[in-house]
Amino acid sequence: MAYGIQLPVQSQSTLYAEPWETGAGPDDLVAVARAADAAGFAYVACCDHVAIPRRLAPAMSTVWYDPVATLAHLAAVTERIRLLSHVAVVGLRHPLLTAKQYATLDHLSGGRLILGVGAGHVREEFEALGVDFERRGAVLDETMDALRAALGPDEYPEHHGKTYDFAGLGQRPRPARPQVPLWVGGSSPAAVRRAALKGDGWLPQGDPRERLPRKIARIRRLRADAGLGGPYTVGALTEPLYVGRPGWDVGRRTLAGPPEEIAGSLRAYRALGADQIQVRFRSRSRAELIEQIHAFGAEVAPRLD
């Protein structure tokens, strides 16, 4: 079972950011990404918000690194780890602009991009950029169709839809592969349907374990009914983790203990139908987080399968 990590520092919502991240910066991001690369992680992930309104800033903070710039920077200092946008709110931008940015990233990284997309939830972002918030679901559906064309192998992609219409416009460089994987984030009924019918994978949003089987079964059923085959990656977000016995309060939801116990608990995600898990570690410093990453890669990961 593959395992990846949402990077610290690049987004600092009070729901999950650790206190040490407040004073952290680019050097910390690089060190964590390199540690994950060395520890066998499948991907590092970066979020997407353009601007946070004052009403949400106390909870969300205003620290949200741009995913294209951040992942491109990290591509240059890592070797094999995949680069995931989790998730890009692609409906905020014209698909040709999104395709230009992410195709370049995939080209420069040697084909390491996974484009995770989502509908978004901050009304003020849409309003500031002149995008209809109420139509964001329909716009995302069409944007994904446009991105399928614009991130494909054709130098002159073509798309004709209700919101976007383009043809005869060349874009190079092309992605390093014939098609960039598109994973869909979100756990609403509409997001799950979108993930099943338009995506190459699903990134749930905070679903506890007991909710996953029903939603995974729906994805499988929708794909089967639509005659869709080929590779498909189902993800899961685990509980916060701490490998070993912490000497501090890591919170009651945190899964902590010996590697074999943690691995035994995480193997249940495979039984539920997940192909990859996204993990997050409790930590009090960059050094402790890197220690946790290495411990997971060396002592937990080999026990996952």
mmCIF file of C-alpha atoms in Angstrom:
data_model
loop_
_atom_site.group_PDB
_atom_site.id
_atom_site.type_symbol
_atom_site.label_atom_id
_atom_site.label_comp_id
_atom_site.label_asym_id
_atom_site.label_seq_id
_atom_site.Cartn_x
_atom_site.Cartn_y
_atom_site.Cartn_z
ATOM 1 C CA MET A 1 0.000 0.000 0.000
ATOM 2 C CA ALA A 2 1.408 3.370 -1.044
ATOM 3 C CA TYR A 3 1.745 6.188 1.453
ATOM 4 C CA GLY A 4 2.081 9.929 0.970
ATOM 5 C CA ILE A 5 2.151 13.091 3.048
ATOM 6 C CA GLN A 6 0.604 16.553 2.970
ATOM 7 C CA LEU A 7 3.526 18.894 3.522
ATOM 8 C CA PRO A 8 3.706 21.063 6.635
ATOM 9 C CA VAL A 9 4.382 24.809 6.488
ATOM 10 C CA GLN A 10 2.769 25.350 3.055
ATOM 11 C CA SER A 11 -0.715 25.541 4.601
ATOM 12 C CA GLN A 12 -1.306 26.487 8.199
ATOM 13 C CA SER A 13 -4.939 25.957 9.092
ATOM 14 C CA THR A 14 -5.456 25.771 12.843
ATOM 15 C CA LEU A 15 -7.159 22.411 12.278
ATOM 16 C CA TYR A 16 -3.831 20.668 11.729
ATOM 17 C CA ALA A 17 -0.784 22.972 11.735
ATOM 18 C CA GLU A 18 1.747 22.454 14.529
ATOM 19 C CA PRO A 19 2.985 25.510 16.493
ATOM 20 C CA TRP A 20 6.543 25.211 15.134
ATOM 21 C CA GLU A 21 5.302 25.741 11.574
ATOM 22 C CA THR A 22 4.527 29.412 12.280
ATOM 23 C CA GLY A 23 8.200 30.319 12.130
ATOM 24 C CA ALA A 24 9.138 27.810 9.436
ATOM 25 C CA GLY A 25 9.904 28.468 5.780
ATOM 26 C CA PRO A 26 11.455 27.178 2.550
ATOM 27 C CA ASP A 27 14.386 25.373 4.175
ATOM 28 C CA ASP A 28 11.981 23.366 6.311
ATOM 29 C CA LEU A 29 9.844 22.430 3.311
ATOM 30 C CA VAL A 30 12.905 21.224 1.427
ATOM 31 C CA ALA A 31 14.178 19.192 4.383
ATOM 32 C CA VAL A 32 10.797 17.492 4.901
ATOM 33 C CA ALA A 33 10.343 16.754 1.197
ATOM 34 C CA ARG A 34 13.820 15.244 0.971
ATOM 35 C CA ALA A 35 13.152 13.120 4.044
ATOM 36 C CA ALA A 36 9.895 11.831 2.545
ATOM 37 C CA ASP A 37 11.694 11.090 -0.729
ATOM 38 C CA ALA A 38 14.378 9.102 1.088
ATOM 39 C CA ALA A 39 11.805 7.259 3.231
ATOM 40 C CA GLY A 40 9.917 5.832 0.251
ATOM 41 C CA PHE A 41 6.841 8.053 0.375
ATOM 42 C CA ALA A 42 4.823 7.980 -2.840
ATOM 43 C CA TYR A 43 4.116 11.703 -2.927
ATOM 44 C CA VAL A 44 4.291 15.039 -1.184
ATOM 45 C CA ALA A 45 1.181 17.222 -1.438
ATOM 46 C CA CYS A 46 0.456 20.941 -1.458
ATOM 47 C CA CYS A 47 -2.874 22.809 -1.041
ATOM 48 C CA ASP A 48 -4.362 25.680 -3.045
ATOM 49 C CA HIS A 49 -5.963 28.919 -1.883
ATOM 50 C CA VAL A 50 -5.522 32.267 -3.611
ATOM 51 C CA ALA A 51 -6.669 34.567 -0.808
ATOM 52 C CA ILE A 52 -8.365 34.071 2.564
ATOM 53 C CA PRO A 53 -11.096 36.491 3.694
ATOM 54 C CA ARG A 54 -10.806 38.075 7.111
ATOM 55 C CA ARG A 55 -13.826 36.141 8.407
ATOM 56 C CA LEU A 56 -11.998 32.829 7.873
ATOM 57 C CA ALA A 57 -8.437 33.911 8.639
ATOM 58 C CA PRO A 58 -8.559 33.109 12.392
ATOM 59 C CA ALA A 59 -9.257 29.440 11.581
ATOM 60 C CA MET A 60 -7.590 28.989 8.193
ATOM 61 C CA SER A 61 -4.749 31.518 8.564
ATOM 62 C CA THR A 62 -3.534 33.312 5.446
ATOM 63 C CA VAL A 63 -0.496 31.056 4.904
ATOM 64 C CA TRP A 64 -1.193 29.054 1.746
ATOM 65 C CA TYR A 65 1.769 28.580 -0.584
ATOM 66 C CA ASP A 66 1.049 28.444 -4.306
ATOM 67 C CA PRO A 67 1.064 24.753 -5.289
ATOM 68 C CA VAL A 68 2.708 25.126 -8.707
ATOM 69 C CA ALA A 69 5.576 27.249 -7.405
ATOM 70 C CA THR A 70 6.032 25.081 -4.320
ATOM 71 C CA LEU A 71 5.943 21.720 -6.097
ATOM 72 C CA ALA A 72 8.265 22.984 -8.832
ATOM 73 C CA HIS A 73 10.750 24.120 -6.188
ATOM 74 C CA LEU A 74 10.582 20.749 -4.466
ATOM 75 C CA ALA A 75 10.881 18.863 -7.747
ATOM 76 C CA ALA A 76 14.326 20.386 -8.176
ATOM 77 C CA VAL A 77 15.573 19.179 -4.789
ATOM 78 C CA THR A 78 14.088 15.652 -4.749
ATOM 79 C CA GLU A 79 14.705 12.624 -6.931
ATOM 80 C CA ARG A 80 11.719 10.320 -7.407
ATOM 81 C CA ILE A 81 8.816 11.343 -5.176
ATOM 82 C CA ARG A 82 5.550 12.287 -6.920
ATOM 83 C CA LEU A 83 4.156 15.828 -6.672
ATOM 84 C CA LEU A 84 0.455 16.078 -5.775
ATOM 85 C CA SER A 85 -1.783 19.127 -5.694
ATOM 86 C CA HIS A 86 -4.216 18.300 -2.902
ATOM 87 C CA VAL A 87 -6.193 19.968 -4.150
ATOM 88 C CA ALA A 88 -5.965 22.590 -6.884
ATOM 89 C CA VAL A 89 -9.133 24.668 -7.199
ATOM 90 C CA VAL A 90 -8.867 24.593 -10.967
ATOM 91 C CA GLY A 91 -12.245 26.264 -11.509
ATOM 92 C CA LEU A 92 -10.695 29.559 -10.397
ATOM 93 C CA ARG A 93 -8.522 29.684 -13.512
ATOM 94 C CA HIS A 94 -8.913 29.178 -17.232
ATOM 95 C CA PRO A 95 -7.970 25.580 -18.072
ATOM 96 C CA LEU A 96 -5.363 26.701 -20.617
ATOM 97 C CA LEU A 97 -3.587 28.638 -17.868
ATOM 98 C CA THR A 98 -3.785 25.654 -15.510
ATOM 99 C CA ALA A 99 -2.557 23.348 -18.266
ATOM 100 C CA LYS A 100 0.392 25.605 -19.076
ATOM 101 C CA GLN A 101 1.503 25.687 -15.435
ATOM 102 C CA TYR A 102 1.059 22.013 -14.608
ATOM 103 C CA ALA A 103 2.283 20.701 -17.972
ATOM 104 C CA THR A 104 5.473 22.656 -17.411
ATOM 105 C CA LEU A 105 5.771 21.249 -13.904
ATOM 106 C CA ASP A 106 5.318 17.699 -15.170
ATOM 107 C CA HIS A 107 7.820 18.306 -17.969
ATOM 108 C CA LEU A 108 10.452 19.763 -15.644
ATOM 109 C CA SER A 109 10.000 17.037 -13.025
ATOM 110 C CA GLY A 110 10.231 14.168 -15.479
ATOM 111 C CA GLY A 111 6.606 13.093 -15.177
ATOM 112 C CA ARG A 112 6.096 13.227 -11.418
ATOM 113 C CA LEU A 113 2.903 15.305 -11.262
ATOM 114 C CA ILE A 114 -0.444 14.069 -9.947
ATOM 115 C CA LEU A 115 -3.065 16.777 -10.433
ATOM 116 C CA GLY A 116 -5.551 16.640 -7.584
ATOM 117 C CA VAL A 117 -8.558 18.889 -8.176
ATOM 118 C CA GLY A 118 -11.497 20.089 -6.120
ATOM 119 C CA ALA A 119 -14.468 22.448 -6.291
ATOM 120 C CA GLY A 120 -13.344 24.894 -3.570
ATOM 121 C CA HIS A 121 -15.367 26.327 -0.715
ATOM 122 C CA VAL A 122 -14.353 29.977 -0.104
ATOM 123 C CA ARG A 123 -16.944 32.195 -1.747
ATOM 124 C CA GLU A 124 -14.853 35.363 -1.549
ATOM 125 C CA GLU A 125 -12.049 33.816 -3.612
ATOM 126 C CA PHE A 126 -14.447 33.116 -6.448
ATOM 127 C CA GLU A 127 -16.038 36.555 -6.238
ATOM 128 C CA ALA A 128 -12.678 38.352 -6.233
ATOM 129 C CA LEU A 129 -11.595 36.450 -9.346
ATOM 130 C CA GLY A 130 -14.909 36.943 -11.135
ATOM 131 C CA VAL A 131 -15.928 33.259 -11.027
ATOM 132 C CA ASP A 132 -19.491 32.130 -10.263
ATOM 133 C CA PHE A 133 -19.356 30.389 -6.863
ATOM 134 C CA GLU A 134 -22.779 28.791 -7.257
ATOM 135 C CA ARG A 135 -21.754 27.097 -10.520
ATOM 136 C CA ARG A 136 -18.402 25.844 -9.244
ATOM 137 C CA GLY A 137 -19.383 22.174 -9.474
ATOM 138 C CA ALA A 138 -20.529 22.397 -13.083
ATOM 139 C CA VAL A 139 -17.493 24.513 -13.955
ATOM 140 C CA LEU A 140 -15.165 21.957 -12.359
ATOM 141 C CA ASP A 141 -16.781 19.156 -14.368
ATOM 142 C CA GLU A 142 -16.148 21.022 -17.609
ATOM 143 C CA THR A 143 -12.710 22.158 -16.507
ATOM 144 C CA MET A 144 -11.698 18.536 -15.989
ATOM 145 C CA ASP A 145 -12.826 17.717 -19.523
ATOM 146 C CA ALA A 146 -10.841 20.680 -20.829
ATOM 147 C CA LEU A 147 -7.792 19.639 -18.822
ATOM 148 C CA ARG A 148 -7.987 16.102 -20.196
ATOM 149 C CA ALA A 149 -7.480 17.664 -23.616
ATOM 150 C CA ALA A 150 -5.029 20.375 -22.600
ATOM 151 C CA LEU A 151 -2.806 17.996 -20.592
ATOM 152 C CA GLY A 152 -2.884 15.279 -23.215
ATOM 153 C CA PRO A 153 -0.307 14.635 -25.935
ATOM 154 C CA ASP A 154 -1.671 17.080 -28.534
ATOM 155 C CA GLU A 155 0.287 20.278 -29.091
ATOM 156 C CA TYR A 156 -2.953 21.976 -30.180
ATOM 157 C CA PRO A 157 -5.606 20.780 -27.716
ATOM 158 C CA GLU A 158 -9.269 21.314 -28.453
ATOM 159 C CA HIS A 159 -12.298 21.743 -26.203
ATOM 160 C CA HIS A 160 -15.786 23.083 -26.894
ATOM 161 C CA GLY A 161 -18.019 23.567 -23.860
ATOM 162 C CA LYS A 162 -20.480 25.924 -22.221
ATOM 163 C CA THR A 163 -17.859 27.858 -20.262
ATOM 164 C CA TYR A 164 -14.642 27.317 -22.224
ATOM 165 C CA ASP A 165 -14.029 27.023 -25.944
ATOM 166 C CA PHE A 166 -10.616 26.717 -27.522
ATOM 167 C CA ALA A 167 -8.870 25.185 -30.522
ATOM 168 C CA GLY A 168 -5.852 25.935 -32.691
ATOM 169 C CA LEU A 169 -3.807 27.222 -29.747
ATOM 170 C CA GLY A 170 -0.496 25.423 -29.284
ATOM 171 C CA GLN A 171 1.089 24.771 -25.905
ATOM 172 C CA ARG A 172 4.568 23.411 -25.406
ATOM 173 C CA PRO A 173 6.268 21.952 -23.498
ATOM 174 C CA ARG A 174 3.896 19.035 -23.239
ATOM 175 C CA PRO A 175 3.679 16.887 -20.095
ATOM 176 C CA ALA A 176 6.299 14.163 -19.840
ATOM 177 C CA ARG A 177 3.599 11.456 -20.130
ATOM 178 C CA PRO A 178 0.653 11.003 -22.521
ATOM 179 C CA GLN A 179 -1.784 11.865 -19.716
ATOM 180 C CA VAL A 180 -1.352 13.425 -16.278
ATOM 181 C CA PRO A 181 -3.350 11.534 -13.606
ATOM 182 C CA LEU A 182 -6.350 13.494 -12.312
ATOM 183 C CA TRP A 183 -7.443 12.723 -8.756
ATOM 184 C CA VAL A 184 -10.625 14.293 -7.403
ATOM 185 C CA GLY A 185 -10.873 15.561 -3.850
ATOM 186 C CA GLY A 186 -13.982 15.820 -1.716
ATOM 187 C CA SER A 187 -16.505 13.648 0.076
ATOM 188 C CA SER A 188 -19.863 15.163 -0.846
ATOM 189 C CA PRO A 189 -22.148 13.023 -3.050
ATOM 190 C CA ALA A 190 -21.315 15.263 -6.026
ATOM 191 C CA ALA A 191 -17.564 14.996 -5.385
ATOM 192 C CA VAL A 192 -17.707 11.207 -5.063
ATOM 193 C CA ARG A 193 -19.643 10.956 -8.315
ATOM 194 C CA ARG A 194 -17.188 13.283 -10.029
ATOM 195 C CA ALA A 195 -14.278 11.229 -8.739
ATOM 196 C CA ALA A 196 -15.847 8.029 -10.052
ATOM 197 C CA LEU A 197 -16.838 9.239 -13.496
ATOM 198 C CA LYS A 198 -14.183 11.828 -14.321
ATOM 199 C CA GLY A 199 -11.160 11.030 -12.183
ATOM 200 C CA ASP A 200 -8.300 8.572 -12.105
ATOM 201 C CA GLY A 201 -8.469 8.522 -8.314
ATOM 202 C CA TRP A 202 -10.311 9.776 -5.243
ATOM 203 C CA LEU A 203 -8.997 11.888 -2.373
ATOM 204 C CA PRO A 204 -11.544 11.807 0.469
ATOM 205 C CA GLN A 205 -11.887 14.825 2.702
ATOM 206 C CA GLY A 206 -11.694 13.790 6.325
ATOM 207 C CA ASP A 207 -13.911 10.716 6.181
ATOM 208 C CA PRO A 208 -13.522 8.490 9.247
ATOM 209 C CA ARG A 209 -12.848 4.835 8.555
ATOM 210 C CA GLU A 210 -16.406 3.681 8.999
ATOM 211 C CA ARG A 211 -17.643 5.914 6.174
ATOM 212 C CA LEU A 212 -15.127 4.768 3.570
ATOM 213 C CA PRO A 213 -16.567 1.377 2.536
ATOM 214 C CA ARG A 214 -19.909 2.829 1.477
ATOM 215 C CA LYS A 215 -18.320 5.595 -0.585
ATOM 216 C CA ILE A 216 -15.716 3.328 -2.135
ATOM 217 C CA ALA A 217 -18.449 0.874 -3.077
ATOM 218 C CA ARG A 218 -20.376 3.712 -4.730
ATOM 219 C CA ILE A 219 -17.315 4.693 -6.750
ATOM 220 C CA ARG A 220 -16.816 1.099 -7.913
ATOM 221 C CA ARG A 221 -20.496 0.785 -8.799
ATOM 222 C CA LEU A 222 -20.626 4.064 -10.730
ATOM 223 C CA ARG A 223 -17.527 3.152 -12.702
ATOM 224 C CA ALA A 224 -18.820 -0.301 -13.501
ATOM 225 C CA ASP A 225 -22.216 1.036 -14.611
ATOM 226 C CA ALA A 226 -20.457 3.556 -16.869
ATOM 227 C CA GLY A 227 -18.186 0.888 -18.334
ATOM 228 C CA LEU A 228 -15.062 2.594 -17.046
ATOM 229 C CA GLY A 229 -11.944 0.490 -16.576
ATOM 230 C CA GLY A 230 -8.242 1.032 -16.270
ATOM 231 C CA PRO A 231 -6.128 2.004 -13.263
ATOM 232 C CA TYR A 232 -7.895 3.812 -10.449
ATOM 233 C CA THR A 233 -6.448 4.925 -7.100
ATOM 234 C CA VAL A 234 -8.596 5.157 -3.980
ATOM 235 C CA GLY A 235 -7.067 7.193 -1.175
ATOM 236 C CA ALA A 236 -7.669 7.603 2.539
ATOM 237 C CA LEU A 237 -6.563 10.154 5.123
ATOM 238 C CA THR A 238 -5.389 8.434 8.270
ATOM 239 C CA GLU A 239 -5.614 9.569 11.857
ATOM 240 C CA PRO A 240 -2.662 11.639 13.104
ATOM 241 C CA LEU A 241 0.279 9.344 13.801
ATOM 242 C CA TYR A 242 3.209 9.129 16.182
ATOM 243 C CA VAL A 243 5.648 6.244 15.784
ATOM 244 C CA GLY A 244 6.767 5.128 19.248
ATOM 245 C CA ARG A 245 5.708 6.208 22.704
ATOM 246 C CA PRO A 246 5.393 9.995 22.805
ATOM 247 C CA GLY A 247 6.605 11.811 25.868
ATOM 248 C CA TRP A 248 4.045 14.554 25.347
ATOM 249 C CA ASP A 249 0.326 14.949 24.737
ATOM 250 C CA VAL A 250 -0.309 14.082 21.092
ATOM 251 C CA GLY A 251 -4.091 14.127 21.439
ATOM 252 C CA ARG A 252 -6.590 11.344 21.927
ATOM 253 C CA ARG A 253 -7.205 10.796 18.202
ATOM 254 C CA THR A 254 -3.544 10.177 17.451
ATOM 255 C CA LEU A 255 -2.540 6.631 16.610
ATOM 256 C CA ALA A 256 0.673 6.150 18.611
ATOM 257 C CA GLY A 257 2.750 3.184 19.676
ATOM 258 C CA PRO A 258 5.172 0.565 18.380
ATOM 259 C CA PRO A 259 5.567 0.275 14.594
ATOM 260 C CA GLU A 260 3.858 -3.113 14.438
ATOM 261 C CA GLU A 261 0.757 -1.755 16.183
ATOM 262 C CA ILE A 262 0.535 1.258 13.890
ATOM 263 C CA ALA A 263 1.042 -0.900 10.804
ATOM 264 C CA GLY A 264 -1.628 -3.325 11.980
ATOM 265 C CA SER A 265 -4.118 -0.510 12.343
ATOM 266 C CA LEU A 266 -3.233 1.048 8.973
ATOM 267 C CA ARG A 267 -3.519 -2.258 7.141
ATOM 268 C CA ALA A 268 -7.247 -2.016 7.791
ATOM 269 C CA TYR A 269 -7.420 0.744 5.176
ATOM 270 C CA ARG A 270 -6.391 -1.755 2.516
ATOM 271 C CA ALA A 271 -9.172 -4.063 3.666
ATOM 272 C CA LEU A 272 -11.607 -1.160 3.333
ATOM 273 C CA GLY A 273 -10.576 -0.675 -0.309
ATOM 274 C CA ALA A 274 -7.880 2.020 -0.166
ATOM 275 C CA ASP A 275 -4.873 1.839 -2.477
ATOM 276 C CA GLN A 276 -2.920 4.650 -0.838
ATOM 277 C CA ILE A 277 -2.998 6.421 2.508
ATOM 278 C CA GLN A 278 -2.061 9.981 3.333
ATOM 279 C CA VAL A 279 -0.411 10.214 6.726
ATOM 280 C CA ARG A 280 0.253 13.100 9.081
ATOM 281 C CA PHE A 281 2.569 13.054 12.076
ATOM 282 C CA ARG A 282 2.370 14.998 15.309
ATOM 283 C CA SER A 283 5.593 16.892 15.926
ATOM 284 C CA ARG A 284 7.083 19.733 17.960
ATOM 285 C CA SER A 285 9.846 20.653 15.516
ATOM 286 C CA ARG A 286 11.150 19.994 12.041
ATOM 287 C CA ALA A 287 13.672 17.577 13.495
ATOM 288 C CA GLU A 288 10.983 15.556 15.241
ATOM 289 C CA LEU A 289 8.845 15.445 12.104
ATOM 290 C CA ILE A 290 11.782 14.178 10.044
ATOM 291 C CA GLU A 291 12.493 11.554 12.693
ATOM 292 C CA GLN A 292 8.882 10.419 12.429
ATOM 293 C CA ILE A 293 9.056 10.271 8.631
ATOM 294 C CA HIS A 294 12.199 8.122 8.720
ATOM 295 C CA ALA A 295 10.769 5.873 11.447
ATOM 296 C CA PHE A 296 7.599 5.350 9.444
ATOM 297 C CA GLY A 297 9.492 4.537 6.263
ATOM 298 C CA ALA A 298 11.897 2.147 7.972
ATOM 299 C CA GLU A 299 9.696 0.439 10.574
ATOM 300 C CA VAL A 300 6.008 0.874 9.651
ATOM 301 C CA ALA A 301 5.912 0.869 5.850
ATOM 302 C CA PRO A 302 7.463 -2.614 5.444
ATOM 303 C CA ARG A 303 4.633 -3.996 7.591
ATOM 304 C CA LEU A 304 1.795 -2.408 5.608
ATOM 305 C CA ASP A 305 1.418 -5.181 3.026
#
